[in-house]
Amino acid sequence: MNDPTPQEQRGDRREGRTRAFALPLKPGSRRRIVVAGLAAVAVAGTVVATLSGGLTASAAANTYSIWPSTTVPGTVADNDTASVEVGTRFTTNTPGWVTAVRYYKGAENTGTKVGKLWDSSGRLLAQTTFSGETRSGWQQAALSAPVELKTGVNYVVSYRAPQGRYADDQYALSPSKSRVNHALTATQGVYTYAGWGMPRETWRDSNYFVDVVFTTVRPGNPAPPATTAPQPSTTTPRPTASTTTAPRPSTTSASRPTTSTTTTSTTTTSTTTAPRPTATETSKAGCVGDPNTPGGPDPWGGCWPGPQNTGYPKGLPGDTRKPVTLTTYTGPTTIRSCGIVIDSKIVNQDLLVEAGNGTDLNKPCVTIRNSLIKGVVFAEKTSYGPFLIEDTEVVPNSLSWWENVGRSNFRAIRVNSHGSEGVVKCDSNCEVKDTWVHGMTLAKAYHYNAVGGNGTNGYLIEHNFLSCGDWSSVMPGDLADGGCSAVIGFYGDFAPNQNITINRNFLISTFDMSENGKHRQAAYCLNPGYYPTKAYPDTRNISVTNNVFGRGGSGKCGVYGPTNSLNAIGRPNGNVWSNNHFDDGTVINRVEE
């Protein structure tokens, strides 16, 4: 989208001046070394003596992980292919520092991985992108700076598997079946399908084999002498290759949906062994998770859009829709005549609508429902459409030049849009309802929103869960000018922004507030469209009501605040602002300038 980056939004908002937002990411250099079967990392700035290119024996004695490098999971690649954050909850009984994140990778676990370290409150302490991975085995990525841990505090180390296929062993890790190695104790495997936030949910005591490199020697200081090399503790069970004999439900277990209820042999998407909530974690209303999280309770007695109620029905707990069986779509992907209905299909490329029968959204020219679209759904001209897309997952295979869903005369309902640019963008005559937009692909100098437009007339945005900055993957390249502009963002580049209703949505950004991550986050969660420096600076008939702004890592949704200006002072132009607040109930007042 041709909208301002966070760099362009910082500074004197009244005069519209811009200045640099943050320095680009400068990853710390690292060196992969093995001592006594333990993969370790020499972090940039750390001063240690080396023997034959490795750590000294004294340093190795004080540097270790929860699992040794010889550990092989019983299940190296789960059948689940959904994007999911998996991790390990752990503690330390000795002060120390985490210098790297590591995880076990099977050959099917593809895509760029981002490792993260969280504190007990869910605050992101650090993250790092894995690079130069081997086809399988333990992978490791250094943090740009060591993170000090306190004793007796729960931490979570995690990474996002963008295509699923993560390693997991069920019934292998729990508070009563913990894993101890020296000062470290792993107590629980955790996960979340949400595109943001710390993983908290559990499934059958699964271990996802996510780990840290931990040292009790302050990085940069010489290590004290040690008389013996460290040996992994054997006081508790270890999920090594022998864990393949641990009891585990078969893929046809009646207690869990099987592929026969979700997909056919032609699809790569499976929910057979996904780490999902149990029935006891599902509320009576069908909500899954905490309030104000994807799929969790909303403030009005319903559930926010999330994994169980958007996208094609998979039979997840809390989903009242009938599960569908997907088959491969063989019809036209450039649609030049009306009457096309795509139902319960996998579409493996972009869908381009180039036909039209008017602008009445109740009379769609093209209908897409209960499907998985591995591309964008795009109608470029105002004479194309309308198209209806409902109960469908949109996840392009790669970064697209087009928005995930757009651009005129469409209605999007219960859509799960993630990957690529993510955005549901509108030029004119659009609706997006009960939809979940999250987990985009960060690359190049792209400027991201979850919902928005560059000159929009007629857009209803109602009851959606929208996030930006919770990147599902980060592609290599120049990212200095890339990142979120806003979660909902309108910019008067090509036409006025008018006749827009924004009601009962959840907005959140600022997931990574480190100096390396700030410039990728949204400066404001909402840009209603008033920009004095744009070709069409004014807004008209924009209604912003009953929306919830998640505080996020900044404490104010965006880096600088929840919202930019709705209109110039004294020039409301029919715009309305009412009952908008943070997720803790604090009222957010109207902004004018």
Coordinates of C-alpha atoms in Angstrom, one line a residue, residues 1 10 13 33 53 117 151 184 188 191 242 245 307 409 440 445 447 489 501 522 541 557:
M1 CA 0.0 0.0 0.0
R10 CA 6.9 10.4 13.6
R13 CA 1.9 15.7 13.4
I33 CA 30.4 -24.1 17.8
G53 CA 37.7 -22.9 17.2
L117 CA 11.9 -14.9 24.4
T151 CA 15.5 -17.0 39.4
L184 CA 17.1 -24.9 33.9
Q188 CA 5.3 -27.1 29.8
Y191 CA 1.4 -22.9 21.6
S242 CA 13.4 -43.2 22.9
T245 CA 7.7 -45.5 22.5
P307 CA -8.8 -19.8 14.6
N409 CA -17.3 -4.2 -4.6
M440 CA 1.9 -10.9 7.6
A445 CA 10.1 -1.6 1.9
H447 CA 4.1 -0.5 4.1
G489 CA -5.1 3.0 7.9
T501 CA -17.8 3.0 9.4
A522 CA 2.6 0.8 13.9
N541 CA -18.5 10.9 7.2
C557 CA -1.4 0.2 21.0

